[in-house]
Short mmCIF file of C-alpha atoms and ligand atoms in Angstrom, two decimals:
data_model
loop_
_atom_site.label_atom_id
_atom_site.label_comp_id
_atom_site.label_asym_id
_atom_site.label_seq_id
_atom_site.Cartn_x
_atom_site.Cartn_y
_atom_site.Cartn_z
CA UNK K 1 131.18 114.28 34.53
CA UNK K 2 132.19 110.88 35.49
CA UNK K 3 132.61 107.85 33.43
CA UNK K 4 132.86 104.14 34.56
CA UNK K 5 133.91 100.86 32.92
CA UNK K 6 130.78 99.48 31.71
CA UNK K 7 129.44 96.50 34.05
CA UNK K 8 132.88 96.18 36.34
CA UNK K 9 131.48 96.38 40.00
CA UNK K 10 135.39 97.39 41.21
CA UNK K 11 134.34 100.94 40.32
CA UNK K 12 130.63 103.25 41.54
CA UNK K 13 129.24 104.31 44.86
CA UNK K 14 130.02 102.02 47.50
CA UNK K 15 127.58 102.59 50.79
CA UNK K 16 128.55 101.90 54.47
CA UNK K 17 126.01 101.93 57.71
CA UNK K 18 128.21 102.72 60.49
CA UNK K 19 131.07 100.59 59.87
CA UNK K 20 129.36 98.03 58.47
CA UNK K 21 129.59 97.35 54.69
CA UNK K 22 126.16 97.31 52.78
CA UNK K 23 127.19 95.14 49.79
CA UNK K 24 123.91 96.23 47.85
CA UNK K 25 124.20 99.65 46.87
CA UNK K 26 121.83 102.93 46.51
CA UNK K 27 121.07 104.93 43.59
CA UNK K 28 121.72 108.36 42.45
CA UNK K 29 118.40 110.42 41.65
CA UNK K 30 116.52 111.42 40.59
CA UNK K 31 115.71 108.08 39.47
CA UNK K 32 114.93 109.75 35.96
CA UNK K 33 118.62 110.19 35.46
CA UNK K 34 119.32 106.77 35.76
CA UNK K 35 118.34 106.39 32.47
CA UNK K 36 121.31 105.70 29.79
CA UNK K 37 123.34 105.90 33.00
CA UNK K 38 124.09 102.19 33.38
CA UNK K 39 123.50 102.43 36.83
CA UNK K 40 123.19 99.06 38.34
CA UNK K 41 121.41 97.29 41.12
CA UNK K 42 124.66 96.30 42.39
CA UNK K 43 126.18 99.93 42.32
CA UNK K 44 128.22 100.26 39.44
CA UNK K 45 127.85 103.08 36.72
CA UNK K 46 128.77 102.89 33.51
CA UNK K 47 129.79 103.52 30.62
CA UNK K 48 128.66 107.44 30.61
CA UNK K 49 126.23 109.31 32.19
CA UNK K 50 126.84 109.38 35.97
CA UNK K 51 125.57 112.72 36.91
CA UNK K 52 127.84 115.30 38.50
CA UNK K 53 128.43 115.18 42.82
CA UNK K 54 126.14 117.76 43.78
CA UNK K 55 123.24 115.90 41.77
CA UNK K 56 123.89 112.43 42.90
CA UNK K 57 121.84 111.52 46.08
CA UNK K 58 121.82 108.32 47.77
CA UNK K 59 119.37 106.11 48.46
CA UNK K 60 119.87 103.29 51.13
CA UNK K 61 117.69 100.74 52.97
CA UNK K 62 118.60 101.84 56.69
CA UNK K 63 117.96 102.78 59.74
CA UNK K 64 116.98 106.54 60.66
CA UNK K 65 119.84 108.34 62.20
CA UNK K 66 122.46 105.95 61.38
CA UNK K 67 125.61 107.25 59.70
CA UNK K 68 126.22 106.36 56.06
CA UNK K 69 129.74 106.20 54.89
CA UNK K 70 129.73 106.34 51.35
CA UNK K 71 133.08 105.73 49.08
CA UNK K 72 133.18 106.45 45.72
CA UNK K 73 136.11 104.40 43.67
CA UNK K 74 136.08 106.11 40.69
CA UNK K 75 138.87 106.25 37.53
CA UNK K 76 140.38 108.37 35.88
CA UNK K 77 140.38 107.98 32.06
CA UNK K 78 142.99 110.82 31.83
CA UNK K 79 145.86 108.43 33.19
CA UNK K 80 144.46 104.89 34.07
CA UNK K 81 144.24 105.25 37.65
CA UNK K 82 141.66 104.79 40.26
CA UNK K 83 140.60 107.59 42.89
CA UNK K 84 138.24 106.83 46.11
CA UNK K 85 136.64 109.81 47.67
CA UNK K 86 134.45 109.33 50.82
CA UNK K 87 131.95 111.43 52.50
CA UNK K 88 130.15 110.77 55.54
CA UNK K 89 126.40 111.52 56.45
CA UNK K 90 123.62 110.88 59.31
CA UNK K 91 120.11 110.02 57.84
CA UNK K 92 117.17 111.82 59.80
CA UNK K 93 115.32 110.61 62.06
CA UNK K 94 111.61 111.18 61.79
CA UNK K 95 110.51 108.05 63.98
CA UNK K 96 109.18 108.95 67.47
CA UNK K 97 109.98 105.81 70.25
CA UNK K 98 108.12 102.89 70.57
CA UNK K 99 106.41 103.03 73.96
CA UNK K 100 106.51 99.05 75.60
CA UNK K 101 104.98 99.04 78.64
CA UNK K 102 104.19 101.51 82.04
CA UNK K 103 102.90 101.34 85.33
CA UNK K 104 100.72 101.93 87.09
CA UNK K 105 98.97 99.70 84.14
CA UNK K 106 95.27 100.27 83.33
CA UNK K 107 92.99 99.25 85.88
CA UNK K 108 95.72 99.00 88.48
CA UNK K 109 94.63 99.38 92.48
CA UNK K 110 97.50 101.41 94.22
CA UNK K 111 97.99 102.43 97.77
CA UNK K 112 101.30 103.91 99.87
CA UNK K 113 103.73 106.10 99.34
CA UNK K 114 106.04 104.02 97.43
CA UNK K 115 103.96 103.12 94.26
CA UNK K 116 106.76 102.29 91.28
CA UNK K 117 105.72 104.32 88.03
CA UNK K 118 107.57 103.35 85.36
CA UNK K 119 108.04 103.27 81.42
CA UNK K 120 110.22 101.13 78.95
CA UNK K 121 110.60 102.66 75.32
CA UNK K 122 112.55 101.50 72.15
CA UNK K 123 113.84 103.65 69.50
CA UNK K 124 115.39 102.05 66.39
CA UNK K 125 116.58 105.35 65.29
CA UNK K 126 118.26 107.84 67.25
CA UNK K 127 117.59 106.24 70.76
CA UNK K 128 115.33 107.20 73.89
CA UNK K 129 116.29 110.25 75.31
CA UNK K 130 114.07 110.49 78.15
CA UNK K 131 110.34 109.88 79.10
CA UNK K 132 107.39 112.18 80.55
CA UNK K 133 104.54 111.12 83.47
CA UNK K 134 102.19 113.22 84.57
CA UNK K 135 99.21 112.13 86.86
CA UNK K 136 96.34 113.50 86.47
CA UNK K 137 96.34 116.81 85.04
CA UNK K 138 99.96 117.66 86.55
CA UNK K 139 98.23 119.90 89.19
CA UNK K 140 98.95 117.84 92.51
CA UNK K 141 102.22 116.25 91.05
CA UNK K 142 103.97 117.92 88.36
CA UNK K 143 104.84 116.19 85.15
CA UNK K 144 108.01 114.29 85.77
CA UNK K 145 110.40 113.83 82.86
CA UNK K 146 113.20 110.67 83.52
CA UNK K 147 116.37 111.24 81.07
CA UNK K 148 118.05 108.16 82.73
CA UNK K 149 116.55 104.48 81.70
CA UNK K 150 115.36 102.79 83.91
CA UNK K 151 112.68 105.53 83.51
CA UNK K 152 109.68 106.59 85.78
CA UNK K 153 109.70 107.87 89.72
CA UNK K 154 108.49 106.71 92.86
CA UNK K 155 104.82 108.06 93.52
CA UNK K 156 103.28 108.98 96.93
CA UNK K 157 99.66 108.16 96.49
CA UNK K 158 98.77 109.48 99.88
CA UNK K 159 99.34 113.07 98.12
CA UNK K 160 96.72 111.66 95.72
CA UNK K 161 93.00 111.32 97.12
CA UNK K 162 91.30 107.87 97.12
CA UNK K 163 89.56 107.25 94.16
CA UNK K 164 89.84 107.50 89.68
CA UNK K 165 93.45 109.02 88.67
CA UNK K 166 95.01 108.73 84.86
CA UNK K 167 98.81 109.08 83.93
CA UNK K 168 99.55 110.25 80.81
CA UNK K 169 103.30 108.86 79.31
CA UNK K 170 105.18 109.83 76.70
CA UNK K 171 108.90 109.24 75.12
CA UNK K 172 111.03 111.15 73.31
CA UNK K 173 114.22 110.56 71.07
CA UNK K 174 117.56 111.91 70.63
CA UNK K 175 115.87 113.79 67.73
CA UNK K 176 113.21 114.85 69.60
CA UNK K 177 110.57 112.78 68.19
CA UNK K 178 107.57 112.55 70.79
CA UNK K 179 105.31 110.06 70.74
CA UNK K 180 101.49 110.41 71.40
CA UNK K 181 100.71 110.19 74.86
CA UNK K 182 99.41 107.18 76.33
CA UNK K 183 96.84 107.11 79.03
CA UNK K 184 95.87 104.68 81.84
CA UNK K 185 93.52 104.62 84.31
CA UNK K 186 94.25 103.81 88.17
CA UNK K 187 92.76 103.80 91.42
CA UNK K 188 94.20 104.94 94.64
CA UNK K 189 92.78 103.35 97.62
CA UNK K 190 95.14 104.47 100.78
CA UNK K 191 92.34 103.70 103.65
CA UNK K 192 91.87 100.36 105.18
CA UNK K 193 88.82 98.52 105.46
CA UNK K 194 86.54 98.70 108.53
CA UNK K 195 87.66 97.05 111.40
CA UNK K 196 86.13 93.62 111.02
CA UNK K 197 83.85 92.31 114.24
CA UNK K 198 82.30 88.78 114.56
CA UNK K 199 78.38 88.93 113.67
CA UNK K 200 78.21 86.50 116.63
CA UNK K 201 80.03 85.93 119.56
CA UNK K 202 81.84 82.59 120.76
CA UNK K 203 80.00 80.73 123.98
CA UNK K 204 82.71 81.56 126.83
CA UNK K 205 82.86 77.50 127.09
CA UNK K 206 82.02 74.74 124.90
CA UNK K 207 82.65 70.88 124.69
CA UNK K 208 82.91 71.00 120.73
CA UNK K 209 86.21 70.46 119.37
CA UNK K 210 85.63 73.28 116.54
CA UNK K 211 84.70 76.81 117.11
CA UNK K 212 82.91 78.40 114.09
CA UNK K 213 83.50 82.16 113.43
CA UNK K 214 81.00 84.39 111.51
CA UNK K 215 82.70 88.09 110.46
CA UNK K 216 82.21 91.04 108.74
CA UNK K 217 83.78 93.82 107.23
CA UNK K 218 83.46 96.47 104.42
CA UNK K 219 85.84 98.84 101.98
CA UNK K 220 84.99 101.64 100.21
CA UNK K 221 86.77 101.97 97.58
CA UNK K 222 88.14 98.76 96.45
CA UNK K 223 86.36 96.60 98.52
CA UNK K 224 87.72 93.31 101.19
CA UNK K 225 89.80 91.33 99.30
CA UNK K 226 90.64 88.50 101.98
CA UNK K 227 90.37 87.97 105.69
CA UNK K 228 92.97 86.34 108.43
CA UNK K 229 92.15 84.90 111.12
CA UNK K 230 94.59 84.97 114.30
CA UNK K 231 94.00 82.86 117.81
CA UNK K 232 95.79 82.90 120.72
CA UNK K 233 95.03 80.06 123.81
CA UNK K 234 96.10 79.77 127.32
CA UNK K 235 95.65 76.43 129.51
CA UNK K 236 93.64 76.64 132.82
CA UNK K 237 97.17 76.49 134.10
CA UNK K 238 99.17 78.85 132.08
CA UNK K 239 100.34 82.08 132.91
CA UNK K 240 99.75 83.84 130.30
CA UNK K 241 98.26 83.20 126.51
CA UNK K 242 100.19 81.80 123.55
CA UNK K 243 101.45 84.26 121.28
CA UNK K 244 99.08 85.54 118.23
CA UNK K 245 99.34 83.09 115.46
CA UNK K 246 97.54 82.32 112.15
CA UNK K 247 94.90 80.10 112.52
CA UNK K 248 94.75 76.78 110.26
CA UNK K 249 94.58 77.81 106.79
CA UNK K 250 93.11 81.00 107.95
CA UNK K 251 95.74 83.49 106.70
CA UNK K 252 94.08 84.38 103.53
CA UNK K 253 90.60 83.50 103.37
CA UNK K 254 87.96 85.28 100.86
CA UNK K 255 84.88 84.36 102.73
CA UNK K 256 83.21 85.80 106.38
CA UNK K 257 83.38 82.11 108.08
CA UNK K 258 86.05 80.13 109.55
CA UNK K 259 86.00 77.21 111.23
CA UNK K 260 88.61 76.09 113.91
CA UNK K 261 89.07 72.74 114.21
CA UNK K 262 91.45 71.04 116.98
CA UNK K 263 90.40 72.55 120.21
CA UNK K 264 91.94 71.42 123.10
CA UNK K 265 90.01 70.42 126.75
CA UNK K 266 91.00 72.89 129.67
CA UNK K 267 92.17 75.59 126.90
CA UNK K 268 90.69 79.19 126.55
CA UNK K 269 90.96 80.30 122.79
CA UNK K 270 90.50 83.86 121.57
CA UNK K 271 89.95 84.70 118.27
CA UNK K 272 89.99 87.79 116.10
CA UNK K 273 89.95 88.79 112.58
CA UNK K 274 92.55 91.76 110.30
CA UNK K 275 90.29 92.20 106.85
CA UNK K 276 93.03 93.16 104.05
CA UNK K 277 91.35 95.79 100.71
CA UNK K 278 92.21 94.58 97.55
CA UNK K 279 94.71 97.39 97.34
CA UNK K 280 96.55 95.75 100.13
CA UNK K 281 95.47 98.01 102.99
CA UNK K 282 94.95 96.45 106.18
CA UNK K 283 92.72 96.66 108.21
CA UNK K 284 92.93 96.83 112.81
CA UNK K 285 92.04 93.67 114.32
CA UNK K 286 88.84 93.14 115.37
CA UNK K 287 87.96 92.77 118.83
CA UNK K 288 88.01 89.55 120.64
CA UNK K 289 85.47 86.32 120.94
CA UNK K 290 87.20 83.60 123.20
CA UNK K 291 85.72 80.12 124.04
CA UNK K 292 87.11 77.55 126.75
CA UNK K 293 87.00 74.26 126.02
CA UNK K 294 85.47 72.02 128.75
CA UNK K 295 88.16 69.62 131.38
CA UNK K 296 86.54 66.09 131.47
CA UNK K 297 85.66 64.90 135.00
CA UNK K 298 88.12 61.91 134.39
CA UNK K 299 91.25 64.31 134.12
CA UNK K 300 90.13 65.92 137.99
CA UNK K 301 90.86 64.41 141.69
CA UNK K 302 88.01 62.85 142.90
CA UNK K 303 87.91 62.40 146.92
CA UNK K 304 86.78 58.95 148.40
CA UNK K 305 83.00 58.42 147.88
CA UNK K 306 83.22 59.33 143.96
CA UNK K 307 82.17 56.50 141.70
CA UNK K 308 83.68 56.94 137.89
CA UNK K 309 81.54 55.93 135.02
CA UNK K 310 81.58 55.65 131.18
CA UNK K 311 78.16 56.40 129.68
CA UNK K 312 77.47 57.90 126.42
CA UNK K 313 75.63 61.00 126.28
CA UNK K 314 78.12 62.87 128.62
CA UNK K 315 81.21 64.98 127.99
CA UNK K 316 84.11 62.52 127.09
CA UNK K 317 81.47 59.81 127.71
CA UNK K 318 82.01 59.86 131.47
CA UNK K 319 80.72 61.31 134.48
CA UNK K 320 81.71 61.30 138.36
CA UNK K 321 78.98 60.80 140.86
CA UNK K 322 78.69 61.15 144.39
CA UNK K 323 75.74 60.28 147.07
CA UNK K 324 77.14 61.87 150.03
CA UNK K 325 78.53 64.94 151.18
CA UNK K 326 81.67 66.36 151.44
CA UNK K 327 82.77 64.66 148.42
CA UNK K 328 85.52 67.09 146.35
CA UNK K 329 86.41 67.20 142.97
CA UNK K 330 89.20 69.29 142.64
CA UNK K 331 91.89 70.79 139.99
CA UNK K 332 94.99 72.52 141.16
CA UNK K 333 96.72 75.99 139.86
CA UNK K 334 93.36 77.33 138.43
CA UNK K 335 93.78 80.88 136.69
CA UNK K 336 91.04 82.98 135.54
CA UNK K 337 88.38 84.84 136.28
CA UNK K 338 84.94 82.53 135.07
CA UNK K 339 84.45 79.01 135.33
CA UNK K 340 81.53 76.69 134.44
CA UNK K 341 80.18 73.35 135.69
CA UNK K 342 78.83 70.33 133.51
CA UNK K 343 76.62 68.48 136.01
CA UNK K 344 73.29 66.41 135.83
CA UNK K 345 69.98 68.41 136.74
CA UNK K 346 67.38 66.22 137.93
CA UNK K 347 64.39 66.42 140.77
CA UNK K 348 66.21 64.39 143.40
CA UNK K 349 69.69 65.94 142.63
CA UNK K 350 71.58 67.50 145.08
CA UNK K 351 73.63 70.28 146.01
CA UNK K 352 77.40 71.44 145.17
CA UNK K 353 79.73 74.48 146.69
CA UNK K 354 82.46 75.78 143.84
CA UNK K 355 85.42 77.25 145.17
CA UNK K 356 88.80 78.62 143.94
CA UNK K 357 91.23 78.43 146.99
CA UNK K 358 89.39 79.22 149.93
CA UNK K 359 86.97 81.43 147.96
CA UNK K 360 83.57 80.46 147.79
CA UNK K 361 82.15 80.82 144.33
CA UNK K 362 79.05 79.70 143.93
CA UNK K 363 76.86 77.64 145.59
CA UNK K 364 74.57 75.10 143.53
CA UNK K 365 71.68 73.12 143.67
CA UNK K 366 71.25 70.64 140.82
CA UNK K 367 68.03 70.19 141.79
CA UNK K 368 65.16 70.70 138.48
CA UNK K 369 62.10 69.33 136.88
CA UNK K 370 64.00 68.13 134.07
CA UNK K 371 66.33 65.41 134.20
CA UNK K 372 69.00 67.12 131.83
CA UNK K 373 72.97 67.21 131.38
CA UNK K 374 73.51 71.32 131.94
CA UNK K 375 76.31 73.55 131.27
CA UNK K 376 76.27 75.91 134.11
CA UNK K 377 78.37 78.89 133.39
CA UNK K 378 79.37 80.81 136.65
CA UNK K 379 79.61 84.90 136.38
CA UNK K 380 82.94 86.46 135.78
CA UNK K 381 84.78 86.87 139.71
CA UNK K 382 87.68 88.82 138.68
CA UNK K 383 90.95 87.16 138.44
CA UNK K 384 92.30 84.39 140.59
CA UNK K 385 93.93 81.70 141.07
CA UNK K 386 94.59 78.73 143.20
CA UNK K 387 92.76 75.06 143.26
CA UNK K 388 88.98 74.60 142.13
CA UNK K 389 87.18 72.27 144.28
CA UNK K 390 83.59 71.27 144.00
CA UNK K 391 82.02 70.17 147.28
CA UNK K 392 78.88 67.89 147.48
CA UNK K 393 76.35 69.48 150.86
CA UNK K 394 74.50 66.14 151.21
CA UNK K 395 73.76 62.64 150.36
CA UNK K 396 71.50 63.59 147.40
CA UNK K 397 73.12 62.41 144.01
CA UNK K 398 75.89 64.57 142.45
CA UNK K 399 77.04 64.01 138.67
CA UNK K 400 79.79 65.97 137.51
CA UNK K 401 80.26 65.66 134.14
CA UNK K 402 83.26 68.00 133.72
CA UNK K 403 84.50 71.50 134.29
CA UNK K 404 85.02 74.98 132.47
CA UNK K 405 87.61 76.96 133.30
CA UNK K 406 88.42 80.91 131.66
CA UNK K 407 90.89 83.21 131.61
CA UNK K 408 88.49 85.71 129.73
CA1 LIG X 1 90.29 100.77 100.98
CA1 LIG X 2 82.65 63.83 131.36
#
């Protein structure tokens, strides 16, 4: 039996967290013995009462698995002086982690073999110890338990087929408290989208200034997210083409049209289009659709007996005209394989000779019912190069409105 001076806080049960005083004191149970004990909120006993050590318990505010230090100052009536006895002990801890956050989160698309599952847990008590993954029902990838924070593993979906998967998480404590296990649903998507093609092809040559591209392309599983269109052009003059490059605001776009805008004369551009899934798979390009932009007459060398004009209605708003033969129109280090000729079709017109070099490739009468302004695209010869020269064959009129010339 123990007996304090009544009401002097100097003397009880003093209670420690760690090293960390706890001012406020405990209580000795049961709580039914507290009665006539004088045992006060702030810890001290007194006057009589305080039951013996193996009956007095103590009660504290704190944290599961802490360590409690507990000192107990105590007199001794026999000769007037003071003894402190301390004991030390860990509080349980019943509390299973706290699970934060883990990925793949719900609803997430996936593809790869590098997809980053991971987990974050708190535990206020005795502390993560490690956490558990398993995908699916363990079978293709067995459960995977992390004891090091940060937790989780690298996944290879490709292992995984394309479709509905769940992981299942879980933490555990350093006194083995699990919690429930959390589930999320993901989908694996690992193959790209169709190869896109354009629904309709580009004119090999044109006078517009834009092109306008029309694609398609369809995914499975998660479906297109975005399309990018790429070009690539070439003078009449060039060697060889540009290299690929993103067309104008084209990198990313989440509809099946783009325009290009910009086109230069005497330039062959080819198009094509990589369609991306919304899992981030991407798709082969499509094949190609290529358009030439028409030279003006004005930017050729006209032979004597040429007469220049500015008119609206034509290519550029000019035309060259001839009324005799042997007139030339020429263009010098030509290369490609198809070229075209802008010239006026009309009942008296007359007749022109195309040639690359000394080649001969097509001979032409302008000659028609209709008085019109025609794009006359030439078959494919192969490719060549040297000078393009149109000849006039007589003093019937010639107007040459421009010229198309492809490398494709
Ligand atoms: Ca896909
Ligand atoms: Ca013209």
């Amino acid at each position: 039996m123990l007996t304090f001076p009544a009401g002097d806080p100097n003397y009880g049960v003093h209670v420690f967290r760690g090293d960390e005083p706890q001012g406020q004191l405990f209580a000795c149970l049961p709580q039914s013995e507290w009665s006539g004990t004088g045992l006060q909120a702030n810890g001290a006993f007194g006057p009589t009462g305080l039951p013996t050590w193996n009956n007095c318990q103590v009660r504290v505010a704190s944290k599961p698995s802490d360590q409690v230090f507990l000192a107990f100052t105590l007199p001794d009536t026999s000769n007037g002086t003071t003894t402190t006895t301390t004991t030390t002990t860990t509080l349980a801890d019943t509390t299973p982690p706290t699970i934060n956050s883990f990925t793949p989160a719900e609803g997430a698309l996936v593809h790869g073999t590098a997809v980053a599952v991971t987990g974050a847990a708190t535990d206020a008590g005795s502390g993560v110890k490690s956490m558990a993954f398993t995908i699916d029902n363990g079978s293709v990838i067995g459960q995977v338990v992390d004891m090091t924070a940060p937790y989780g593993f690298t996944l290879n979906s490709k292992l995984l087929p394309d479709g509905h998967h769940t992981i299942n998480v879980t933490a555990t404590d350093n006194s083995d408290n699990t919690t429930t296990v959390q589930t999320h649903n993901f989908t694996v998507d690992n193959t790209a989208p169709t190869t896109p093609r354009f629904t309709k092809a580009l004119a090999p040559f044109t006078t517009a200034t834009t092109a306008a591209l029309t694609f398609s392309s369809t995914d499975a599983t998660s479906g297109v997210a975005s399309y990018k269109v790429q070009f690539e052009r070439v003078n009449f003059n060039a060697t060889v083409f540009s290299a690929w490059a993103t067309a104008p605001n084209g990198g990313a776009l989440n509809r099946t049209s783009y325009t290009m805008a910009g086109l230069a004369a005497g330039y062959d551009y080819c198009f094509r289009v990589i369609s991306t899934d919304k899992a981030g798979n991407v798709s082969a390009p499509s094949s190609l659709t290529c358009t030439a932009r028409l030279i003006d007459d004005k930017a050729l060398v006209h032979s004597a007996g040429w007469v220049q004009r500015v008119a609206a209605g034509y290519y550029s708003n000019t035309y060259s005209q001839a009324g005799s033969a042997n007139r030339t129109l020429t263009l010098a280090n030509f290369r490609g394989d198809r070229l075209a000729i802008m010239a006026l079709e009309c009942p008296t017109c007359g007749s022109i000779r195309v040639y690359v070099g000394a080649t001969l490739i097509r001979a032409i009468s302008l000659a028609a019912t209709k008085r019109t302004d025609a794009l006359i695209v030439l078959p494919p010869f192969g490719q060549r190069a040297g000078t393009i020269k149109i000849l006039t064959l007589s003093t019937k009129p010639v107007v040459i409105d421009g010229i198309g010339a492809s490398r494709t």
